[in-house]
PDB file of C-alpha atoms and ligand atoms in Angstrom:
ATOM      1  CA  MET A  86      15.816   7.637  82.459  1.00 96.00           C
ATOM      2  CA  LYS A  87      16.448   8.036  86.197  1.00 98.00           C
ATOM      3  CA  MET A  88      13.686   6.780  88.481  1.00 98.00           C
ATOM      4  CA  VAL A  89      13.084   6.162  92.153  1.00 98.00           C
ATOM      5  CA  PHE A  90      10.653   3.438  93.277  1.00 98.00           C
ATOM      6  CA  LEU A  91       9.069   4.554  96.532  1.00 98.00           C
ATOM      7  CA  GLY A  92       6.545   2.756  98.711  1.00 98.00           C
ATOM      8  CA  PRO A  93       6.052   0.803 101.912  1.00 98.00           C
ATOM      9  CA  PRO A  94       7.688  -2.592 102.514  1.00 98.00           C
ATOM     10  CA  GLY A  95       5.972  -5.216 100.381  1.00 97.00           C
ATOM     11  CA  ALA A  96       4.501  -2.667  97.961  1.00 98.00           C
ATOM     12  CA  GLY A  97       6.112  -4.601  95.093  1.00 97.00           C
ATOM     13  CA  LYS A  98       9.044  -2.245  94.399  1.00 98.00           C
ATOM     14  CA  GLY A  99      11.515  -5.090  93.862  1.00 97.00           C
ATOM     15  CA  THR A 100       9.119  -7.118  91.699  1.00 97.00           C
ATOM     16  CA  LEU A 101       8.283  -4.160  89.434  1.00 98.00           C
ATOM     17  CA  ALA A 102      11.895  -2.968  89.319  1.00 98.00           C
ATOM     18  CA  ALA A 103      13.025  -6.402  88.101  1.00 96.00           C
ATOM     19  CA  LEU A 104      10.375  -6.310  85.315  1.00 97.00           C
ATOM     20  CA  ALA A 105      11.076  -2.702  84.315  1.00 97.00           C
ATOM     21  CA  SER A 106      14.856  -3.092  84.454  1.00 97.00           C
ATOM     22  CA  GLY A 107      14.787  -6.012  81.990  1.00 96.00           C
ATOM     23  CA  ARG A 108      12.357  -4.306  79.617  1.00 97.00           C
ATOM     24  CA  MET A 109      13.820  -0.786  79.742  1.00 96.00           C
ATOM     25  CA  GLY A 110      17.496  -1.788  79.866  1.00 97.00           C
ATOM     26  CA  LEU A 111      18.173   0.145  83.076  1.00 98.00           C
ATOM     27  CA  PRO A 112      20.164  -1.155  86.069  1.00 98.00           C
ATOM     28  CA  HIS A 113      18.024  -2.089  89.072  1.00 98.00           C
ATOM     29  CA  ILE A 114      19.751  -0.702  92.152  1.00 98.00           C
ATOM     30  CA  SER A 115      18.176  -1.875  95.423  1.00 98.00           C
ATOM     31  CA  THR A 116      19.832  -0.678  98.627  1.00 98.00           C
ATOM     32  CA  GLY A 117      18.213  -3.597 100.480  1.00 97.00           C
ATOM     33  CA  ASP A 118      19.812  -6.045  97.986  1.00 96.00           C
ATOM     34  CA  LEU A 119      23.202  -4.274  98.314  1.00 97.00           C
ATOM     35  CA  PHE A 120      23.049  -4.554 102.119  1.00 97.00           C
ATOM     36  CA  ARG A 121      21.975  -8.232 101.944  1.00 95.00           C
ATOM     37  CA  ALA A 122      24.867  -8.961  99.538  1.00 95.00           C
ATOM     38  CA  ALA A 123      27.306  -7.298 101.985  1.00 97.00           C
ATOM     39  CA  ILE A 124      25.906  -9.452 104.823  1.00 96.00           C
ATOM     40  CA  LYS A 125      26.258 -12.617 102.711  1.00 94.00           C
ATOM     41  CA  ASP A 126      29.894 -11.684 101.873  1.00 96.00           C
ATOM     42  CA  GLY A 127      30.674 -11.072 105.556  1.00 97.00           C
ATOM     43  CA  SER A 128      32.195  -7.653 104.689  1.00 97.00           C
ATOM     44  CA  GLU A 129      32.759  -4.880 107.267  1.00 97.00           C
ATOM     45  CA  LEU A 130      29.627  -3.130 105.967  1.00 97.00           C
ATOM     46  CA  GLY A 131      27.684  -6.389 106.245  1.00 97.00           C
ATOM     47  CA  LYS A 132      28.754  -6.851 109.891  1.00 98.00           C
ATOM     48  CA  LYS A 133      27.683  -3.277 110.697  1.00 97.00           C
ATOM     49  CA  VAL A 134      24.218  -3.536 109.151  1.00 98.00           C
ATOM     50  CA  LYS A 135      23.107  -7.134 109.829  1.00 98.00           C
ATOM     51  CA  GLY A 136      21.406  -6.412 113.183  1.00 97.00           C
ATOM     52  CA  ILE A 137      19.724  -3.299 111.776  1.00 98.00           C
ATOM     53  CA  LEU A 138      18.223  -5.148 108.791  1.00 98.00           C
ATOM     54  CA  ASP A 139      17.092  -8.108 110.904  1.00 97.00           C
ATOM     55  CA  GLU A 140      15.158  -5.868 113.302  1.00 97.00           C
ATOM     56  CA  GLY A 141      13.698  -3.770 110.453  1.00 98.00           C
ATOM     57  CA  SER A 142      15.157  -0.356 111.311  1.00 98.00           C
ATOM     58  CA  LEU A 143      16.825   1.997 108.844  1.00 98.00           C
ATOM     59  CA  VAL A 144      20.599   1.965 108.304  1.00 98.00           C
ATOM     60  CA  PRO A 145      22.137   5.388 109.166  1.00 98.00           C
ATOM     61  CA  ASP A 146      22.068   7.902 106.303  1.00 98.00           C
ATOM     62  CA  ALA A 147      25.872   8.331 106.084  1.00 97.00           C
ATOM     63  CA  LEU A 148      26.475   4.616 105.375  1.00 97.00           C
ATOM     64  CA  THR A 149      23.552   4.359 102.941  1.00 98.00           C
ATOM     65  CA  ILE A 150      24.403   7.507 100.989  1.00 98.00           C
ATOM     66  CA  ALA A 151      28.074   6.460 100.621  1.00 97.00           C
ATOM     67  CA  LEU A 152      26.962   3.068  99.277  1.00 97.00           C
ATOM     68  CA  VAL A 153      24.603   4.609  96.705  1.00 98.00           C
ATOM     69  CA  GLU A 154      27.100   7.268  95.641  1.00 98.00           C
ATOM     70  CA  GLU A 155      29.667   4.547  94.906  1.00 97.00           C
ATOM     71  CA  ARG A 156      27.106   2.413  93.015  1.00 98.00           C
ATOM     72  CA  LEU A 157      25.895   5.357  90.897  1.00 98.00           C
ATOM     73  CA  SER A 158      29.485   6.142  89.880  1.00 97.00           C
ATOM     74  CA  GLN A 159      29.776   2.777  88.082  1.00 98.00           C
ATOM     75  CA  ASN A 160      29.692   2.629  84.270  1.00 97.00           C
ATOM     76  CA  ASP A 161      26.330   0.914  83.893  1.00 97.00           C
ATOM     77  CA  ALA A 162      24.608   3.695  85.869  1.00 97.00           C
ATOM     78  CA  GLN A 163      25.672   6.609  83.658  1.00 96.00           C
ATOM     79  CA  ARG A 164      22.694   6.443  81.286  1.00 93.00           C
ATOM     80  CA  GLY A 165      19.960   5.944  83.853  1.00 97.00           C
ATOM     81  CA  TRP A 166      18.784   3.717  86.698  1.00 98.00           C
ATOM     82  CA  ILE A 167      15.930   2.449  88.813  1.00 98.00           C
ATOM     83  CA  LEU A 168      16.620   3.105  92.488  1.00 98.00           C
ATOM     84  CA  ASP A 169      14.554   0.706  94.624  1.00 98.00           C
ATOM     85  CA  GLY A 170      14.324   1.584  98.321  1.00 97.00           C
ATOM     86  CA  PHE A 171      16.475   4.720  98.166  1.00 98.00           C
ATOM     87  CA  PRO A 172      15.981   7.491  99.214  1.00 98.00           C
ATOM     88  CA  ARG A 173      14.079   6.636 102.392  1.00 98.00           C
ATOM     89  CA  THR A 174      14.678   9.823 104.428  1.00 98.00           C
ATOM     90  CA  THR A 175      14.686  13.510 103.552  1.00 98.00           C
ATOM     91  CA  GLY A 176      18.443  13.544 104.226  1.00 98.00           C
ATOM     92  CA  GLN A 177      18.927  10.809 101.619  1.00 98.00           C
ATOM     93  CA  ALA A 178      16.697  12.639  99.108  1.00 98.00           C
ATOM     94  CA  GLU A 179      18.724  15.830  99.538  1.00 98.00           C
ATOM     95  CA  ALA A 180      21.953  13.866  99.070  1.00 98.00           C
ATOM     96  CA  LEU A 181      20.595  12.219  95.913  1.00 98.00           C
ATOM     97  CA  ALA A 182      19.642  15.613  94.460  1.00 97.00           C
ATOM     98  CA  GLY A 183      23.311  16.567  94.866  1.00 97.00           C
ATOM     99  CA  ILE A 184      24.582  13.376  93.195  1.00 96.00           C
ATOM    100  CA  SER A 185      22.065  12.969  90.351  1.00 95.00           C
ATOM    101  CA  ASP A 186      18.441  14.057  90.600  1.00 94.00           C
ATOM    102  CA  PRO A 187      15.761  11.531  89.511  1.00 97.00           C
ATOM    103  CA  GLU A 188      13.325  12.516  86.748  1.00 96.00           C
ATOM    104  CA  TRP A 189      10.454  10.496  88.225  1.00 97.00           C
ATOM    105  CA  VAL A 190       9.553   9.117  91.616  1.00 98.00           C
ATOM    106  CA  ILE A 191       7.047   6.281  91.340  1.00 98.00           C
ATOM    107  CA  ASN A 192       5.027   5.866  94.508  1.00 98.00           C
ATOM    108  CA  PHE A 193       3.366   2.433  94.814  1.00 98.00           C
ATOM    109  CA  ASP A 194       0.136   2.670  96.745  1.00 97.00           C
ATOM    110  CA  VAL A 195      -0.861  -0.572  98.528  1.00 97.00           C
ATOM    111  CA  GLU A 196      -2.944  -0.962 101.677  1.00 94.00           C
ATOM    112  CA  ASP A 197      -1.623  -2.617 104.852  1.00 93.00           C
ATOM    113  CA  SER A 198      -3.736  -5.809 104.672  1.00 94.00           C
ATOM    114  CA  VAL A 199      -2.267  -6.573 101.191  1.00 96.00           C
ATOM    115  CA  ILE A 200       1.253  -5.724 102.398  1.00 96.00           C
ATOM    116  CA  LEU A 201       0.988  -8.213 105.269  1.00 95.00           C
ATOM    117  CA  LYS A 202      -0.175 -11.036 102.964  1.00 96.00           C
ATOM    118  CA  ARG A 203       2.600 -10.253 100.499  1.00 97.00           C
ATOM    119  CA  LEU A 204       5.416 -10.145 103.067  1.00 97.00           C
ATOM    120  CA  THR A 205       4.421 -13.217 105.060  1.00 96.00           C
ATOM    121  CA  GLY A 206       4.257 -15.323 101.859  1.00 97.00           C
ATOM    122  CA  ARG A 207       7.411 -13.994 100.211  1.00 98.00           C
ATOM    123  CA  ARG A 208      10.305 -16.296  99.315  1.00 98.00           C
ATOM    124  CA  ILE A 209      13.628 -15.210  97.760  1.00 96.00           C
ATOM    125  CA  CYS A 210      16.075 -17.212  95.647  1.00 96.00           C
ATOM    126  CA  SER A 211      19.373 -17.696  97.487  1.00 93.00           C
ATOM    127  CA  GLY A 212      21.197 -17.818  94.132  1.00 93.00           C
ATOM    128  CA  CYS A 213      19.851 -15.070  91.860  1.00 92.00           C
ATOM    129  CA  GLY A 214      17.578 -13.084  94.212  1.00 93.00           C
ATOM    130  CA  LYS A 215      14.391 -13.691  92.188  1.00 95.00           C
ATOM    131  CA  ILE A 216      11.281 -12.830  94.235  1.00 96.00           C
ATOM    132  CA  TYR A 217       8.429 -15.342  94.710  1.00 98.00           C
ATOM    133  CA  HIS A 218       5.217 -15.553  96.684  1.00 97.00           C
ATOM    134  CA  ILE A 219       3.877 -18.889  97.898  1.00 97.00           C
ATOM    135  CA  GLU A 220       0.351 -18.066  96.616  1.00 96.00           C
ATOM    136  CA  SER A 221       0.478 -15.330  93.995  1.00 94.00           C
ATOM    137  CA  MET A 222       3.861 -16.139  92.398  1.00 96.00           C
ATOM    138  CA  PRO A 223       4.866 -19.672  93.370  1.00 98.00           C
ATOM    139  CA  PRO A 224       7.830 -21.450  91.733  1.00 98.00           C
ATOM    140  CA  SER A 225       7.038 -24.519  89.560  1.00 98.00           C
ATOM    141  CA  VAL A 226       8.732 -26.799  92.127  1.00 98.00           C
ATOM    142  CA  GLU A 227       8.217 -25.840  95.789  1.00 97.00           C
ATOM    143  CA  GLY A 228      11.313 -24.270  97.357  1.00 97.00           C
ATOM    144  CA  VAL A 229      13.323 -24.232  94.094  1.00 98.00           C
ATOM    145  CA  CYS A 230      14.027 -21.210  91.853  1.00 98.00           C
ATOM    146  CA  ASP A 231      12.645 -21.516  88.288  1.00 98.00           C
ATOM    147  CA  ALA A 232      15.394 -19.269  86.944  1.00 97.00           C
ATOM    148  CA  CYS A 233      18.577 -20.780  88.447  1.00 98.00           C
ATOM    149  CA  GLY A 234      17.597 -23.907  90.420  1.00 98.00           C
ATOM    150  CA  ALA A 235      18.899 -22.630  93.787  1.00 98.00           C
ATOM    151  CA  GLY A 236      16.908 -22.960  97.035  1.00 98.00           C
ATOM    152  CA  LEU A 237      14.412 -20.341  98.225  1.00 98.00           C
ATOM    153  CA  TYR A 238      14.526 -18.718 101.666  1.00 97.00           C
ATOM    154  CA  THR A 239      12.401 -16.421 103.840  1.00 97.00           C
ATOM    155  CA  ARG A 240      13.987 -13.036 104.584  1.00 96.00           C
ATOM    156  CA  PRO A 241      14.788 -12.728 108.330  1.00 95.00           C
ATOM    157  CA  ASP A 242      13.030  -9.332 108.353  1.00 97.00           C
ATOM    158  CA  ASP A 243       9.768 -10.887 107.110  1.00 97.00           C
ATOM    159  CA  SER A 244       8.921 -11.906 110.697  1.00 96.00           C
ATOM    160  CA  GLN A 245       5.809 -10.295 112.246  1.00 94.00           C
ATOM    161  CA  GLU A 246       7.930  -8.194 114.597  1.00 96.00           C
ATOM    162  CA  SER A 247      10.313  -6.839 111.923  1.00 97.00           C
ATOM    163  CA  ILE A 248       7.387  -6.118 109.588  1.00 97.00           C
ATOM    164  CA  ARG A 249       5.862  -3.933 112.324  1.00 96.00           C
ATOM    165  CA  THR A 250       9.161  -2.063 112.780  1.00 97.00           C
ATOM    166  CA  ARG A 251       9.586  -1.620 108.997  1.00 98.00           C
ATOM    167  CA  LEU A 252       6.043  -0.250 108.582  1.00 97.00           C
ATOM    168  CA  SER A 253       6.591   2.160 111.436  1.00 97.00           C
ATOM    169  CA  ALA A 254       9.976   3.305 109.986  1.00 98.00           C
ATOM    170  CA  TYR A 255       8.232   3.788 106.639  1.00 98.00           C
ATOM    171  CA  ARG A 256       5.476   5.945 108.145  1.00 97.00           C
ATOM    172  CA  SER A 257       7.719   8.154 110.258  1.00 98.00           C
ATOM    173  CA  GLN A 258      10.802   8.493 108.034  1.00 98.00           C
ATOM    174  CA  THR A 259       9.911   7.633 104.411  1.00 98.00           C
ATOM    175  CA  ALA A 260       6.267   8.650 103.879  1.00 98.00           C
ATOM    176  CA  PRO A 261       7.180  12.389 104.169  1.00 98.00           C
ATOM    177  CA  LEU A 262       9.040  11.962 100.846  1.00 98.00           C
ATOM    178  CA  VAL A 263       5.684  11.603  99.063  1.00 98.00           C
ATOM    179  CA  GLU A 264       4.964  15.258  99.815  1.00 97.00           C
ATOM    180  CA  TRP A 265       8.609  16.263  99.325  1.00 97.00           C
ATOM    181  CA  TYR A 266       8.783  14.880  95.757  1.00 98.00           C
ATOM    182  CA  GLY A 267       5.173  15.904  95.091  1.00 97.00           C
ATOM    183  CA  GLY A 268       6.173  19.506  95.767  1.00 97.00           C
ATOM    184  CA  LYS A 269       8.927  19.188  93.161  1.00 96.00           C
ATOM    185  CA  GLY A 270       6.480  17.886  90.521  1.00 95.00           C
ATOM    186  CA  LYS A 271       8.319  14.553  90.226  1.00 96.00           C
ATOM    187  CA  LEU A 272       5.827  12.228  91.916  1.00 98.00           C
ATOM    188  CA  LEU A 273       3.687   9.662  90.079  1.00 98.00           C
ATOM    189  CA  THR A 274       1.464   7.649  92.421  1.00 98.00           C
ATOM    190  CA  ILE A 275       0.126   4.398  90.994  1.00 97.00           C
ATOM    191  CA  ASP A 276      -2.134   1.693  92.374  1.00 98.00           C
ATOM    192  CA  GLY A 277       0.188  -1.201  93.298  1.00 97.00           C
ATOM    193  CA  THR A 278      -2.533  -3.862  93.605  1.00 97.00           C
ATOM    194  CA  GLY A 279      -3.454  -6.479  91.008  1.00 95.00           C
ATOM    195  CA  ALA A 280      -1.082  -8.715  89.072  1.00 95.00           C
ATOM    196  CA  PRO A 281       2.470  -7.419  88.413  1.00 96.00           C
ATOM    197  CA  GLU A 282       1.702  -7.121  84.651  1.00 97.00           C
ATOM    198  CA  ARG A 283      -1.255  -4.861  85.456  1.00 97.00           C
ATOM    199  CA  VAL A 284       0.913  -2.720  87.768  1.00 98.00           C
ATOM    200  CA  TYR A 285       3.535  -2.528  84.996  1.00 98.00           C
ATOM    201  CA  GLU A 286       0.885  -1.291  82.530  1.00 98.00           C
ATOM    202  CA  ARG A 287      -0.183   1.459  84.957  1.00 97.00           C
ATOM    203  CA  PHE A 288       3.452   2.393  85.483  1.00 97.00           C
ATOM    204  CA  MET A 289       4.076   2.675  81.709  1.00 97.00           C
ATOM    205  CA  GLU A 290       0.883   4.741  81.245  1.00 97.00           C
ATOM    206  CA  ALA A 291       1.986   7.082  84.046  1.00 95.00           C
ATOM    207  CA  ILE A 292       5.494   7.749  82.697  1.00 94.00           C
ATOM    208  CA  LYS A 293       4.230   8.194  79.102  1.00 92.00           C
ATOM    209  CA  ALA A 294       1.484  10.655  80.089  1.00 86.00           C
TER     210      ALA A 294
HETATM  211  P1  AP5 B 416      14.390  -3.452 101.334  1.00 62.61           P
HETATM  212  O1  AP5 B 416      14.995  -4.686 100.859  1.00 62.61           O
HETATM  213  O2  AP5 B 416      14.299  -2.293 100.443  1.00 62.61           O
HETATM  214  O3  AP5 B 416      12.965  -3.795 101.964  1.00 62.61           O
HETATM  215  P2  AP5 B 416      11.562  -2.994 102.006  1.00 62.61           P
HETATM  216  O4  AP5 B 416      11.558  -1.574 101.685  1.00 62.61           O
HETATM  217  O5  AP5 B 416      11.008  -3.355 103.342  1.00 62.61           O
HETATM  218  O6  AP5 B 416      10.779  -3.527 100.841  1.00 62.61           O
HETATM  219  P3  AP5 B 416      10.605  -5.011 100.463  1.00 62.61           P
HETATM  220  O7  AP5 B 416      11.804  -5.470  99.706  1.00 62.61           O
HETATM  221  O8  AP5 B 416      10.209  -5.807 101.668  1.00 62.61           O
HETATM  222  O9  AP5 B 416       9.310  -4.944  99.533  1.00 62.61           O
HETATM  223  P4  AP5 B 416       9.145  -4.642  97.986  1.00 62.61           P
HETATM  224  O10 AP5 B 416       8.358  -3.388  97.860  1.00 62.61           O
HETATM  225  O11 AP5 B 416      10.445  -4.723  97.265  1.00 62.61           O
HETATM  226  O12 AP5 B 416       8.210  -5.856  97.608  1.00 62.61           O
HETATM  227  P5  AP5 B 416       8.517  -7.165  96.717  1.00 62.61           P
HETATM  228  O13 AP5 B 416       8.593  -6.810  95.278  1.00 62.61           O
HETATM  229  O14 AP5 B 416       9.619  -7.971  97.308  1.00 62.61           O
HETATM  230  O15 AP5 B 416      15.161  -2.967 102.648  1.00 62.61           O
HETATM  231  C1  AP5 B 416      15.474  -3.901 103.661  1.00 62.61           C
HETATM  232  C2  AP5 B 416      16.204  -3.202 104.800  1.00 62.61           C
HETATM  233  O16 AP5 B 416      17.450  -2.650 104.328  1.00 62.61           O
HETATM  234  C3  AP5 B 416      15.464  -2.017 105.441  1.00 62.61           C
HETATM  235  O17 AP5 B 416      14.531  -2.432 106.420  1.00 62.61           O
HETATM  236  C4  AP5 B 416      16.665  -1.258 106.044  1.00 62.61           C
HETATM  237  O18 AP5 B 416      17.134  -1.876 107.215  1.00 62.61           O
HETATM  238  C5  AP5 B 416      17.724  -1.410 104.972  1.00 62.61           C
HETATM  239  N1  AP5 B 416      17.644  -0.335 103.959  1.00 62.61           N
HETATM  240  C6  AP5 B 416      17.394  -0.490 102.634  1.00 62.61           C
HETATM  241  N2  AP5 B 416      17.385   0.692 102.002  1.00 62.61           N
HETATM  242  C7  AP5 B 416      17.645   1.622 102.954  1.00 62.61           C
HETATM  243  C8  AP5 B 416      17.762   3.037 102.942  1.00 62.61           C
HETATM  244  N3  AP5 B 416      17.598   3.736 101.796  1.00 62.61           N
HETATM  245  N4  AP5 B 416      18.039   3.681 104.108  1.00 62.61           N
HETATM  246  C9  AP5 B 416      18.224   3.000 105.252  1.00 62.61           C
HETATM  247  N5  AP5 B 416      18.105   1.657 105.352  1.00 62.61           N
HETATM  248  C10 AP5 B 416      17.833   0.965 104.207  1.00 62.61           C
HETATM  249  O19 AP5 B 416       7.110  -7.939  96.916  1.00 62.61           O
HETATM  250  C11 AP5 B 416       6.731  -8.446  98.187  1.00 62.61           C
HETATM  251  C12 AP5 B 416       5.975  -9.769  97.987  1.00 62.61           C
HETATM  252  O20 AP5 B 416       4.763  -9.495  97.287  1.00 62.61           O
HETATM  253  C13 AP5 B 416       6.711 -10.823  97.162  1.00 62.61           C
HETATM  254  O21 AP5 B 416       6.418 -12.090  97.669  1.00 62.61           O
HETATM  255  C14 AP5 B 416       6.129 -10.676  95.748  1.00 62.61           C
HETATM  256  O22 AP5 B 416       6.139 -11.904  95.058  1.00 62.61           O
HETATM  257  C15 AP5 B 416       4.699 -10.228  96.062  1.00 62.61           C
HETATM  258  N6  AP5 B 416       4.167  -9.298  95.062  1.00 62.61           N
HETATM  259  C16 AP5 B 416       4.809  -8.205  94.557  1.00 62.61           C
HETATM  260  N7  AP5 B 416       4.017  -7.566  93.674  1.00 62.61           N
HETATM  261  C17 AP5 B 416       2.853  -8.288  93.619  1.00 62.61           C
HETATM  262  C18 AP5 B 416       1.657  -8.137  92.893  1.00 62.61           C
HETATM  263  N8  AP5 B 416       1.482  -7.125  92.031  1.00 62.61           N
HETATM  264  N9  AP5 B 416       0.657  -9.039  93.092  1.00 62.61           N
HETATM  265  C19 AP5 B 416       0.815 -10.061  93.967  1.00 62.61           C
HETATM  266  N10 AP5 B 416       1.948 -10.264  94.681  1.00 62.61           N
HETATM  267  C20 AP5 B 416       2.956  -9.386  94.522  1.00 62.61           C
HETATM  268 MG1   MG B 417      12.409  -5.092  97.828  1.00 62.61          MG
END
């Protein structure tokens, strides 16, 4: 199965994609994670995109599409995938249709006040990338990943200023995809609030229906 997870920053795309990927045996491909890995490696791509990610703007389409095209050509992506955070512009959606069209686009609906609470309390594992929240999904030992024992960090783009820029980029450049995919009959909008298990249940009900 080929699926896109769409939704504003903090909607829970990464959290749900990690759950669904493990249970459905599909690779979880997050463009945000790929860019952050490039920054951590200090690669040419990483140097180009670091400032853009930190401020919360979108990376240019050409760079993003090339990255996804390369990732989707790998062996593990031939039988299906969960794309988290791509496409984010109509140009990217058109490019994806030319590479490999998704069967479903899952749109996570979450209101702004919930998004703000989620993003300001988020912590990420510096080792394995597992996502935590200081209130709703805290680790057993503060600041330490339950899964691999590495330290947790706050994403640089989870500052108030970058969150504002990311929400505005979402509204102007990504939200039009809701209508775009809706018009193609591929869109499934689900309520993204409540515990992750509850969101997962709604997601499974939606794709089975
Ligand atoms: P990306 O990494 O994709 O960031 P984003 O879209 O802003 O989304 P987030 O990762 O912040 O949120 P999420 O929906 O994954 O929420 P999460 O599960 O973590 O992109 C980062 C940057 O990379 C972009 O700004 C851009 O610069 C660049 N980029 C990436 N893709 C691009 C593209 N296609 N084109 C151009 N540029 C691109 O959850 C958030 C928090 O809430 C966590 O703390 C979690 O524990 C908690 N939480 C999640 N679900 C629940 C729940 N059900 N109940 C309670 N808490 C929950
Ligand atoms: Mg994410």
